[in-house]
Coordinates of C-alpha atoms and ligand atoms in Angstrom, one line a residue:
X1 CA -16.3 9.9 -23.2
X2 CA -15.2 13.5 -22.6
X3 CA -12.4 14.6 -24.9
X4 CA -9.1 15.3 -23.4
X5 CA -8.2 19.0 -23.1
X6 CA -6.1 20.3 -25.9
X7 CA -2.8 21.6 -24.7
X8 CA 0.6 22.4 -26.0
X9 CA 2.7 19.2 -26.0
X10 CA 5.8 19.7 -23.8
X11 CA 9.2 18.9 -25.3
X12 CA 11.8 17.4 -23.1
X13 CA 14.5 19.8 -22.0
X14 CA 12.5 22.8 -23.0
X15 CA 10.9 25.3 -20.6
X16 CA 7.4 24.8 -21.8
X17 CA 4.7 25.9 -19.3
X18 CA 1.6 23.7 -19.1
X19 CA -1.4 25.4 -17.7
X20 CA -3.8 23.0 -16.0
X21 CA -6.9 22.9 -13.8
X22 CA -5.5 19.8 -12.1
X23 CA -2.3 17.9 -12.0
X24 CA -2.3 14.3 -10.8
X25 CA 0.9 12.8 -9.5
X26 CA 0.9 9.0 -10.2
X27 CA -0.6 6.6 -12.7
X28 CA -1.4 3.8 -10.3
X29 CA -4.8 2.7 -9.0
X30 CA -5.7 6.1 -7.6
X31 CA -4.1 8.3 -10.2
X32 CA -5.8 6.6 -13.1
X33 CA -9.2 6.9 -11.6
X34 CA -8.5 10.5 -10.5
X35 CA -7.6 11.4 -14.1
X36 CA -10.7 9.7 -15.3
X37 CA -13.0 11.5 -12.9
X38 CA -11.6 15.0 -13.4
X39 CA -11.5 14.7 -17.1
X40 CA -15.2 13.6 -17.1
X41 CA -15.9 16.7 -15.0
X42 CA -14.5 18.8 -17.8
X43 CA -11.2 19.9 -16.1
X44 CA -8.0 20.3 -18.0
X45 CA -6.0 17.6 -16.3
X46 CA -2.9 15.6 -16.7
X47 CA -1.2 12.8 -14.8
X48 CA 2.6 12.5 -14.4
X49 CA 4.5 9.3 -13.5
X50 CA 8.2 8.4 -13.1
X51 CA 7.4 5.0 -14.6
X52 CA 7.2 4.4 -18.3
X53 CA 3.8 2.9 -18.1
X54 CA 0.7 2.7 -15.9
X55 CA 0.4 0.5 -12.8
X56 CA 2.0 2.3 -9.8
X57 CA 2.8 -0.4 -7.3
X58 CA 2.1 -3.0 -9.9
X59 CA 4.5 -1.4 -12.4
X60 CA 7.4 -1.3 -9.9
X61 CA 7.0 -4.4 -7.9
X62 CA 7.9 -7.0 -10.5
X63 CA 10.1 -9.1 -8.2
X64 CA 9.8 -12.9 -8.4
X65 CA 6.6 -14.0 -6.7
X66 CA 4.9 -10.6 -6.4
X67 CA 1.1 -11.1 -6.2
X68 CA -2.1 -10.0 -4.5
X69 CA -3.0 -10.7 -0.9
X70 CA -6.5 -9.2 -1.8
X71 CA -8.9 -11.4 -3.7
X72 CA -8.7 -10.2 -7.4
X73 CA -12.5 -9.9 -7.7
X74 CA -12.5 -7.2 -5.0
X75 CA -9.2 -5.5 -5.9
X76 CA -11.2 -3.8 -8.6
X77 CA -12.6 -0.6 -10.0
X78 CA -16.3 -0.5 -9.4
X79 CA -17.1 2.7 -11.3
X80 CA -17.9 0.8 -14.4
X81 CA -19.8 -2.5 -14.6
X82 CA -18.6 -2.9 -18.2
X83 CA -15.0 -2.6 -17.2
X84 CA -15.4 -4.9 -14.2
X85 CA -17.1 -7.6 -16.3
X86 CA -14.8 -7.1 -19.3
X87 CA -11.8 -8.6 -17.4
X88 CA -11.5 -12.2 -16.2
X89 CA -9.1 -13.3 -13.5
X90 CA -7.3 -16.6 -13.8
X91 CA -7.1 -17.3 -10.0
X92 CA -8.1 -15.9 -6.6
X93 CA -4.8 -14.2 -5.9
X94 CA -3.1 -13.5 -9.2
X95 CA 0.5 -12.6 -9.8
X96 CA 2.0 -9.2 -10.8
X97 CA 2.1 -9.8 -14.6
X98 CA -1.6 -10.4 -14.7
X99 CA -2.3 -7.4 -12.5
X100 CA -0.1 -5.1 -14.6
X101 CA -2.0 -6.3 -17.7
X102 CA -5.3 -5.5 -16.0
X103 CA -4.2 -1.9 -15.2
X104 CA -3.2 -1.5 -18.8
X105 CA -6.6 -2.8 -19.8
X106 CA -8.3 -0.2 -17.6
X107 CA -6.1 2.6 -18.9
X108 CA -6.9 1.6 -22.5
X109 CA -10.6 1.1 -22.0
X110 CA -10.8 4.7 -20.5
X111 CA -8.4 6.1 -23.1
X112 CA -6.3 7.5 -20.3
X113 CA -2.8 7.4 -21.8
X114 CA -3.2 10.5 -23.9
X115 CA -3.3 12.5 -20.7
X116 CA -0.4 10.9 -18.9
X117 CA 3.2 12.1 -19.1
X118 CA 5.3 9.0 -18.4
X119 CA 9.0 8.9 -17.5
X120 CA 8.4 12.3 -15.8
X121 CA 9.2 12.9 -12.2
X122 CA 7.7 15.9 -10.3
X123 CA 10.7 17.3 -8.5
X124 CA 9.0 20.3 -6.8
X125 CA 5.6 21.8 -6.2
X126 CA 5.3 25.3 -4.8
X127 CA 2.1 27.1 -3.8
X128 CA 1.6 30.8 -4.6
X129 CA -0.8 32.4 -2.2
X130 CA -1.5 35.4 -4.5
X131 CA -2.7 33.3 -7.4
X132 CA -4.0 30.3 -5.4
X133 CA -2.2 28.0 -7.8
X134 CA 0.7 25.5 -7.7
X135 CA 3.9 25.6 -9.8
X136 CA 5.4 22.2 -10.5
X137 CA 8.8 21.5 -12.0
X138 CA 9.6 18.1 -13.6
X139 CA 12.9 16.4 -14.2
X140 CA 12.2 16.8 -17.9
X141 CA 12.3 20.6 -17.8
X142 CA 8.6 21.1 -17.8
X143 CA 6.9 23.7 -15.7
X144 CA 3.3 23.1 -14.8
X145 CA 1.0 25.8 -13.5
X146 CA -2.1 24.2 -12.0
X147 CA -5.0 25.2 -9.7
X148 CA -5.3 21.8 -8.0
X149 CA -2.6 19.3 -7.2
X150 CA -3.7 15.8 -6.4
X151 CA -0.9 13.5 -5.1
X152 CA -1.8 9.9 -5.9
X153 CA 1.8 8.8 -5.2
X154 CA 1.1 5.6 -3.4
X155 CA 1.7 4.8 0.2
X156 CA 4.4 2.2 -0.5
X157 CA 6.3 3.8 -3.4
X158 CA 9.4 5.3 -1.7
X159 CA 11.6 2.2 -1.4
X160 CA 14.4 2.0 1.2
X161 CA 17.1 1.2 -1.3
X162 CA 20.2 2.3 0.5
X163 CA 20.0 0.7 4.0
X164 CA 23.5 -0.6 4.3
X165 CA 27.0 0.8 4.2
X166 CA 29.2 -0.4 1.4
X167 CA 26.4 -1.3 -0.9
X168 CA 28.2 0.3 -3.9
X169 CA 31.3 -1.8 -3.3
X170 CA 29.4 -5.1 -3.8
X171 CA 30.9 -7.0 -6.8
X172 CA 27.8 -9.0 -7.6
X173 CA 24.3 -7.7 -8.4
X174 CA 22.1 -6.0 -5.9
X175 CA 18.3 -5.4 -6.3
X176 CA 15.6 -3.8 -4.2
X177 CA 12.4 -5.6 -4.8
X178 CA 10.5 -2.4 -5.7
X179 CA 13.0 -1.5 -8.4
X180 CA 13.2 -5.0 -9.9
X181 CA 14.4 -4.8 -13.6
X182 CA 12.0 -5.7 -16.4
X183 CA 14.5 -8.1 -17.9
X184 CA 14.5 -11.6 -16.5
X185 CA 17.2 -12.1 -13.9
X186 CA 18.7 -15.5 -14.0
X187 CA 19.3 -16.7 -10.5
X188 CA 20.0 -20.3 -11.3
X189 CA 23.1 -21.7 -9.7
X190 CA 23.7 -18.4 -7.9
X191 CA 24.5 -17.7 -4.2
X192 CA 21.6 -15.4 -3.3
X193 CA 21.0 -13.4 -0.1
X194 CA 17.7 -12.0 0.8
X195 CA 17.4 -9.3 3.5
X196 CA 13.9 -8.9 4.8
X197 CA 11.0 -11.2 5.4
X198 CA 8.0 -8.9 5.4
X199 CA 5.2 -9.6 2.9
X200 CA 7.6 -8.9 0.0
X201 CA 10.5 -11.0 1.3
X202 CA 8.2 -13.9 1.9
X203 CA 6.9 -13.9 -1.6
X204 CA 10.5 -13.7 -3.0
X205 CA 11.9 -16.4 -0.7
X206 CA 9.1 -19.0 -1.4
X207 CA 9.4 -18.3 -5.2
X208 CA 13.2 -18.5 -5.7
X209 CA 14.2 -21.1 -3.1
X210 CA 14.0 -24.0 -5.7
X211 CA 15.6 -21.9 -8.5
X212 CA 18.8 -20.6 -6.9
X213 CA 22.0 -22.4 -6.2
X214 CA 22.1 -21.4 -2.5
X215 CA 19.9 -19.1 -0.6
X216 CA 20.7 -17.3 2.6
X217 CA 17.8 -15.5 4.3
X218 CA 18.8 -12.8 6.8
X219 CA 16.0 -12.8 9.4
X220 CA 15.7 -10.1 12.1
X221 CA 12.1 -10.3 13.1
X222 CA 10.0 -13.4 12.4
X223 CA 6.5 -13.1 10.9
X224 CA 3.2 -14.7 11.6
X225 CA 2.0 -16.1 8.3
X226 CA -1.3 -17.5 6.9
X227 CA -1.2 -20.2 4.2
X228 CA -2.9 -18.8 1.1
X229 CA -5.6 -20.8 -0.6
X230 CA -5.3 -19.8 -4.2
X231 CA -7.6 -21.8 -6.5
X232 CA -7.5 -21.4 -10.3
X233 CA -10.7 -20.0 -11.8
X234 CA -12.7 -21.7 -14.5
X235 CA -15.4 -20.1 -16.5
X236 CA -18.0 -20.9 -13.9
X237 CA -16.0 -19.3 -11.1
X238 CA -15.5 -16.1 -13.2
X239 CA -19.2 -16.0 -14.1
X240 CA -20.1 -16.4 -10.4
X241 CA -18.0 -13.5 -9.1
X242 CA -19.0 -11.3 -12.0
X243 CA -22.6 -11.9 -11.1
X244 CA -21.9 -10.4 -7.6
X245 CA -20.9 -7.0 -9.0
X246 CA -23.8 -5.1 -7.5
X247 CA -23.5 -6.9 -4.1
X248 CA -19.7 -6.3 -3.9
X249 CA -20.0 -2.7 -4.9
X250 CA -22.5 -2.2 -2.2
X251 CA -20.7 -4.1 0.5
X252 CA -17.0 -3.3 0.2
X253 CA -17.2 0.4 1.1
X254 CA -18.8 -0.3 4.5
X255 CA -16.7 -3.1 6.1
X256 CA -13.9 -2.6 8.5
X257 CA -11.1 -3.1 6.0
X258 CA -12.8 -2.6 2.6
X259 CA -12.9 -6.4 2.0
X260 CA -16.1 -8.3 1.4
X261 CA -16.0 -9.7 4.9
X262 CA -16.2 -8.2 8.4
X263 CA -15.6 -9.2 12.0
X264 CA -17.3 -12.1 13.7
X265 CA -20.5 -10.8 15.2
X266 CA -20.3 -12.8 18.4
X267 CA -18.2 -11.3 21.1
X268 CA -15.2 -13.4 22.2
X269 CA -16.3 -13.5 25.8
X270 CA -19.7 -15.0 24.9
X271 CA -18.2 -18.0 23.1
X272 CA -16.9 -21.2 24.6
X273 CA -13.2 -22.1 23.9
X274 CA -14.4 -24.9 21.6
X275 CA -16.6 -22.5 19.6
X276 CA -13.7 -20.0 19.3
X277 CA -11.4 -22.7 18.1
X278 CA -14.0 -23.8 15.5
X279 CA -14.3 -20.2 14.2
X280 CA -10.5 -19.8 14.1
X281 CA -10.1 -23.1 12.2
X282 CA -12.8 -22.0 9.6
X283 CA -11.1 -18.6 9.1
X284 CA -7.7 -20.3 8.8
X285 CA -9.0 -22.7 6.2
X286 CA -10.2 -19.8 4.1
X287 CA -6.6 -19.1 3.3
X288 CA -7.1 -15.3 3.1
X289 CA -6.6 -12.3 5.3
X290 CA -9.9 -13.1 6.9
X291 CA -8.3 -14.6 10.0
X292 CA -6.7 -11.1 10.6
X293 CA -9.3 -8.6 9.3
X294 CA -12.5 -10.5 9.8
X295 CA -12.1 -12.6 12.9
X296 CA -12.5 -11.2 16.4
X297 CA -12.2 -7.4 16.7
X298 CA -10.9 -8.0 20.3
X299 CA -7.8 -9.3 18.6
X300 CA -6.7 -5.7 18.1
X301 CA -7.5 -4.5 21.6
X302 CA -7.3 -7.2 24.2
X303 CA -3.9 -8.8 24.9
X304 CA -5.4 -12.0 26.3
X305 CA -7.5 -12.6 23.2
X306 CA -4.6 -11.6 21.0
X307 CA -2.4 -14.2 22.7
X308 CA -4.9 -17.0 22.1
X309 CA -5.1 -16.2 18.4
X310 CA -1.3 -15.7 18.2
X311 CA -0.8 -19.1 19.8
X312 CA -3.3 -20.6 17.4
X313 CA -1.2 -19.3 14.4
X314 CA 2.1 -20.4 16.1
X315 CA 0.7 -23.9 16.4
X316 CA -0.1 -23.9 12.7
X317 CA 3.5 -22.8 11.9
X318 CA 5.0 -25.3 14.3
X319 CA 3.2 -28.2 12.6
X320 CA 4.9 -27.3 9.3
X321 CA 8.3 -26.3 10.5
X322 CA 8.8 -29.3 12.9
X323 CA 12.5 -28.5 13.5
X324 CA 12.6 -26.8 17.0
X325 CA 15.6 -24.6 16.1
X326 CA 13.7 -23.2 13.0
X327 CA 10.6 -22.8 15.2
X328 CA 12.6 -20.6 17.6
X329 CA 13.9 -18.4 14.7
X330 CA 10.7 -18.2 12.6
X331 CA 7.8 -18.1 15.0
X332 CA 7.2 -14.7 16.6
X333 CA 6.8 -14.6 20.4
X334 CA 7.5 -11.0 21.3
X335 CA 4.6 -9.3 19.5
X336 CA 1.0 -10.3 18.8
X337 CA -0.6 -11.7 15.7
X338 CA -2.1 -8.9 13.5
X339 CA -0.4 -6.0 15.2
X340 CA 1.3 -5.4 11.9
X341 CA 0.7 -6.6 8.3
X342 CA 0.1 -10.3 8.1
X343 CA 1.4 -11.9 4.9
X344 CA -0.2 -14.8 3.0
X345 CA 2.2 -17.4 1.8
X346 CA 2.6 -20.6 -0.1
X347 CA 5.3 -23.0 1.0
X348 CA 7.3 -20.2 2.6
X349 CA 8.1 -22.1 5.8
X350 CA 8.9 -25.3 3.8
X351 CA 11.5 -23.3 1.9
X352 CA 13.7 -23.3 5.1
X353 CA 13.5 -27.1 5.1
X354 CA 15.3 -27.3 1.8
X355 CA 19.0 -28.3 1.8
X356 CA 20.0 -25.2 -0.3
X357 CA 18.3 -22.7 2.0
X358 CA 20.0 -21.3 5.1
X359 CA 18.6 -19.0 7.7
X360 CA 21.0 -16.4 9.1
X361 CA 19.5 -14.9 12.3
X362 CA 20.5 -11.2 12.4
X363 CA 18.5 -10.4 15.5
X364 CA 21.4 -10.5 17.9
X365 CA 24.1 -10.4 15.3
X366 CA 23.0 -7.6 13.0
X367 CA 24.2 -6.9 9.5
X368 CA 27.1 -4.5 9.8
X369 CA 27.7 -3.7 6.1
X370 CA 28.0 -5.0 2.6
X371 CA 31.4 -5.8 1.4
X372 CA 32.6 -6.5 -2.2
X373 CA 32.1 -10.2 -1.4
X374 CA 28.8 -10.2 0.3
X375 CA 27.0 -9.4 3.6
X376 CA 29.1 -8.9 6.8
X377 CA 27.5 -9.5 10.1
X378 CA 28.6 -8.1 13.5
X379 CA 30.4 -11.3 14.4
X380 CA 32.8 -10.6 11.5
X381 CA 31.5 -13.3 9.2
X382 CA 31.3 -12.3 5.5
X383 CA 28.5 -14.3 3.8
X384 CA 29.8 -14.6 0.2
X385 CA 27.1 -14.0 -2.4
X386 CA 26.6 -13.4 -6.1
X387 CA 23.2 -11.6 -5.7
X388 CA 21.7 -9.6 -2.9
X389 CA 18.0 -8.9 -2.8
X390 CA 16.8 -6.1 -0.6
X391 CA 13.3 -6.8 0.6
X392 CA 13.7 -4.0 3.1
X393 CA 10.5 -2.1 2.5
X394 CA 9.5 1.5 2.2
X395 CA 9.3 5.0 3.8
X396 CA 5.6 4.4 3.9
X397 CA 2.8 6.9 3.7
X398 CA 4.9 10.0 3.8
X399 CA 8.0 9.1 1.8
X400 CA 6.6 9.6 -1.7
X401 CA 5.5 13.1 -0.8
X402 CA 8.5 14.2 1.3
X403 CA 10.9 13.1 -1.6
X404 CA 9.2 15.9 -3.6
X405 CA 10.1 19.5 -2.6
X406 CA 6.5 20.5 -1.6
X407 CA 6.1 24.1 -0.3
X408 CA 2.8 25.4 0.9
X409 CA 1.8 28.8 2.2
X410 CA 4.7 31.0 3.1
X411 CA 7.1 28.5 1.7
X412 CA 6.5 26.0 4.5
X413 CA 8.0 22.6 3.6
X414 CA 6.0 19.4 3.9
X415 CA 9.2 17.4 4.5
X416 CA 9.9 19.6 7.5
X417 CA 6.3 19.7 8.8
X418 CA 6.0 15.9 8.6
X419 CA 9.5 15.5 9.9
X420 CA 8.3 17.1 13.1
X421 CA 4.8 15.6 13.3
X422 CA 2.7 13.7 10.7
X423 CA -0.7 15.4 10.6
X424 CA -3.5 15.5 8.0
X425 CA -7.2 16.1 8.0
X426 CA -8.7 12.6 7.1
X427 CA -5.6 11.9 4.9
X428 CA -7.1 14.2 2.3
X429 CA -5.6 17.6 3.0
X430 CA -2.8 19.1 5.1
X431 CA -3.2 22.5 6.8
X432 CA -0.9 25.0 5.2
X433 CA -1.2 23.4 1.7
X434 CA -4.2 24.8 0.0
X435 CA -5.6 23.1 -3.1
X436 CA -3.3 20.1 -2.4
X437 CA -5.2 16.8 -2.1
X438 CA -3.7 13.5 -1.2
X439 CA -4.7 9.8 -1.5
X440 CA -3.0 7.0 0.4
X441 CA -1.6 9.6 2.8
X442 CA -1.3 9.2 6.6
X443 CA -4.3 9.1 8.9
X444 CA -6.7 7.5 6.4
X445 CA -7.4 3.7 6.1
X446 CA -5.8 3.9 2.6
X447 CA -2.4 4.4 4.3
X448 CA -2.3 0.7 5.2
X449 CA -5.3 -1.0 6.7
X450 CA -7.5 -1.4 3.6
X451 CA -8.2 -3.2 0.4
X452 CA -6.5 -0.5 -1.6
X453 CA -9.0 -0.2 -4.4
X454 CA -11.9 0.3 -2.1
X455 CA -10.3 3.1 -0.1
X456 CA -8.6 4.9 -3.0
X457 CA -11.7 5.0 -5.1
X458 CA -13.6 6.5 -2.1
X459 CA -10.9 9.2 -1.7
X460 CA -10.8 10.0 -5.4
X461 CA -14.6 10.4 -5.4
X462 CA -14.4 12.7 -2.4
X463 CA -11.8 14.8 -3.9
X464 CA -13.5 15.0 -7.3
X465 CA -16.9 15.9 -5.7
X466 CA -15.1 18.6 -3.6
X467 CA -13.5 20.1 -6.7
X468 CA -16.9 20.1 -8.4
X469 CA -18.4 21.8 -5.4
X470 CA -15.8 24.6 -5.6
X471 CA -16.4 25.1 -9.3
X472 CA -20.2 25.1 -8.9
X473 CA -19.9 27.8 -6.2
X474 CA -17.3 30.0 -7.9
X475 CA -14.7 29.1 -5.3
X476 CA -11.1 28.8 -6.2
X477 CA -9.2 27.7 -3.1
X478 CA -9.8 25.1 -0.3
X479 CA -7.7 24.3 2.7
X480 CA -8.4 22.3 5.8
X481 CA -8.6 24.5 8.9
X482 CA -6.0 23.8 11.7
X483 CA -8.9 23.1 14.1
X484 CA -10.4 20.4 11.9
X485 CA -7.0 18.9 11.3
X486 CA -6.3 18.9 15.1
X487 CA -9.6 17.3 15.8
X488 CA -9.0 14.6 13.2
X489 CA -5.5 13.8 14.6
X490 CA -6.9 13.6 18.1
X491 CA -9.7 11.3 17.0
X492 CA -7.3 9.1 15.0
X493 CA -4.9 8.9 17.9
X494 CA -7.6 8.1 20.4
X495 CA -8.7 5.0 18.5
X496 CA -5.1 4.0 17.5
X497 CA -3.8 4.2 21.1
X498 CA -6.4 1.7 22.3
X499 CA -5.0 -0.9 20.0
X500 CA -2.1 -3.2 20.2
X501 CA -0.9 -2.1 16.8
X502 CA 0.6 1.0 18.3
X503 CA 2.7 -1.1 20.7
X504 CA 4.4 -3.1 17.9
X505 CA 7.3 -1.8 15.8
X506 CA 6.6 -1.9 12.0
X507 CA 6.2 0.4 9.0
X508 CA 2.6 0.9 10.2
X509 CA 4.2 3.0 13.0
X510 CA 7.0 4.5 10.9
X511 CA 9.5 2.7 13.1
X512 CA 11.3 1.2 10.1
X513 CA 12.7 4.6 9.2
X514 CA 15.1 6.2 11.6
X515 CA 13.9 9.5 13.0
X516 CA 10.4 9.3 11.6
X517 CA 7.8 10.6 14.1
X518 CA 5.9 7.7 15.6
X519 CA 2.2 7.6 14.8
X520 CA 0.0 4.9 13.4
X521 CA 0.0 5.8 9.7
X522 CA -3.4 4.3 9.0
X523 CA -6.7 5.3 10.4
X524 CA -7.9 2.2 12.3
X525 CA -11.5 3.2 13.0
X526 CA -12.6 1.2 10.0
X527 CA -13.2 1.9 6.3
X528 CA -17.0 2.3 6.8
X529 CA -16.6 4.7 9.7
X530 CA -14.0 6.7 7.8
X531 CA -16.3 7.0 4.8
X532 CA -19.1 8.3 7.0
X533 CA -16.8 11.0 8.4
X534 CA -15.8 12.1 4.9
X535 CA -19.4 12.1 3.8
X536 CA -20.4 14.2 6.8
X537 CA -17.9 16.9 5.8
X538 CA -19.3 16.8 2.2
X539 CA -22.9 17.1 3.4
X540 CA -22.0 20.0 5.6
X541 CA -20.6 22.1 2.7
X542 CA -17.1 20.9 3.5
X543 CA -17.1 22.1 7.1
X544 CA -13.6 22.1 8.5
X545 CA -12.3 23.4 5.3
X546 CA -11.7 27.1 4.5
X547 CA -13.0 28.1 1.0
X548 CA -12.6 31.2 -1.0
Ligands
NA7_1 P1 8.4 -4.5 5.4 O1 7.2 -5.2 5.8 O2 8.7 -3.2 5.9 O3 9.6 -5.5 5.6 C1 10.9 -5.1 5.5 C2 11.8 -6.3 6.0 O4 13.2 -5.9 5.9 C3 11.6 -6.7 7.5 O5 11.7 -8.0 7.6 C4 12.7 -5.9 8.2 O6 13.1 -6.5 9.4 C5 13.8 -6.2 7.1 N1 14.9 -5.2 7.3 C6 14.9 -3.9 7.1 N2 16.1 -3.4 7.4 C7 16.9 -4.4 7.9 C8 18.2 -4.5 8.4 N3 19.0 -3.5 8.5 N4 18.6 -5.7 8.9 C9 17.8 -6.8 8.8 N5 16.5 -6.8 8.3 C10 16.1 -5.6 7.8 O7 8.5 -4.3 3.8 P2 7.8 -5.3 2.6 O8 8.3 -4.7 1.3 O9 8.0 -6.7 2.9 O10 6.3 -5.0 2.8 C11 5.7 -3.7 2.8 C12 4.3 -3.8 2.4 O11 4.2 -4.0 1.0 C13 3.6 -5.0 3.0 O12 3.2 -4.8 4.3 C14 2.4 -5.1 2.1 O13 1.4 -4.2 2.5 C15 3.0 -4.7 0.7 P3 12.4 -5.9 10.8 O14 11.0 -6.4 10.7 O15 12.5 -4.4 10.7 O16 13.2 -6.5 11.9

C-alpha cells in the first residue's frame, strides 16, 4: 500500500493552504476508488465530503426501506479480488445499513480515511489559466491549491428539498428522504404524508405503511413497478457468487447497462406472440431489473413493442390491485414502460389496500402549498398531518456541480454554461474547464442508465490512466476540445432521440427541475459501447483533448 502524502493538517476556521496534485470531491463509490487509484499512482491527493463519513448516496439515503435495485454481488468493486471475497452479503438486494457498512469496510481495507476530510463542503473551485491549477475554498476556511480536480459528487446528490411554498410554516416534522436523520424517527401512530412515488417514495411507502397511524400518499404520476425477488443468502449462495468473481469482472463492463445480463438475442419480430409472452414471464419471474434492461431492445425504440410490454406489466399490476379505482390511479397509461427508471418493489401496491392508507391524486388537483397543519391541495382541502416525507427527488446529474461555484477559463461559470445547455465530452470533461474531470456527470451511462459501480469504476480508471499519461509525458494541463465535445453531444443526441425515453418526462430528461435544459442526461448507446469510445480516445493519445 502506498503511503499517504504528508501534508500540513488544516485547522478549521484557519486560512491554511493545502497544496495537492489532485483533489477529489466526494467519498462515495467513485470518490473512494478515485482516491485509492491516484494515491497508488503516487499523487498527493485528498478527498473532501460534506458527510461525516464515507458512503455518498449510501450515507445520505437512510430513509426507511432504502435498498439496492442492483444485485449486491454486482454492485461491487472489482479492483481487488480479496476485497470482493472478504465481504458476504446477506441477501440479493440488501438494505442501506448493510450497504453503508460495506462502504466502510472498503474504506478501512484500503486505509482511505486518513486522506479524506469529512464534514467539509467545497464551496468554490476557480481555475487559473496562468498556473494551470485550481483553487478551492471550503466551508471550513480551507484553501486548496490543486493541479487536478476530480468531481465524484454523485448524479443523485443534490436533493430537491424546498419544492413547496410554506414548508417552513409546518408545525410537524418534515423530512426529505435524502436528508433523513441518523436517529430513529418514530412514526408509530402518526398521520404521515408522502409526496412522491418514484423509486424512493415506493420504498418508503411499502416500508412504513404498517408502522404509521395513517398514511396519505400524494400521487401525481403513477409508476410501472416490478415485484422484487429478494432471497436471503446462505453460505452456499455466498460461495457461489464469490466463485464467479472472474466471470463477473469480465462480463459487467461490456453489457448494455453494466449488469450481468443483456438484451434477448432474438429480435421481437422473429418471435411468435406465445414465445414473446413466455420470455416476458420468465423475465418478470426473475424479480429484478432484467425485464427492463435485458428484455427486448425494441422496447426502447418501437412504440408498438413498448405498448405490448407495458400492457404486460399493467396486467401484473391489475392482478394485485383488483380495485378498479386504484387501478385507474396507480397504473400508468400515458407513457411507456421503461421510458424512465423502473422501480423494484415489495408489497408496494398492497400498501394501498390497507385501511390506514389513502391515495390522494394530485394529478388534476395539484399540491398548492404546505400550511402549518399539513398539505393544501388546489381544491382548498388541507390534509392534516404530523409528518411530511418529501420523496421528491433530485436535481440529477448537474445539480451537485452547479451548486458549487465552479469557474473555468476566463471566469466562465459551469452553472451558467449548463444553465444554457448541458454539454460534456463523454461525461468526463467539459470544454472551458481544464484539468477538471467528472464522474457520474451528464452524457455518460453513469448519469443514470447503469449499474453504478460498473460505470463509475470505468470512469475512475479512465481518469487515472489519463493523469498518468500526462505525468509520463511531462504534460500539465488537459482539456477537451470544443470539436470533440460537439461531436460527442451530437452522437449522444442522435442515439437518444431515436428512443422513447426522450419523449417521456422524468429526471432522466431534466424535466423535474423547472428551467433545466432538456436533454437525456445519460448516454443510452450502452455501457460496453461507451467504454469502447473512451478506450479509443486513450489508445489515440487522448485525441479530442488539448494537452500542454
Ligand atoms: P424521482 O424519481 O424524481 O421521483 C420524485 C417523485 O416526486 C415523483 O413521483 C414526482 O412526481 C414527485 N413530485 C415531485 N414534485 C412534486 C409535486 N410538486 N407534486 C407532486 N409530486 C411531486 O425521485 P426518487 O428519489 O424517487 O428517485 C430518484 C432516483 O434515485 C431513482 O430513479 C433511482 O435511480 C434512485 P412526478 O413524476 O414528477 O409527477
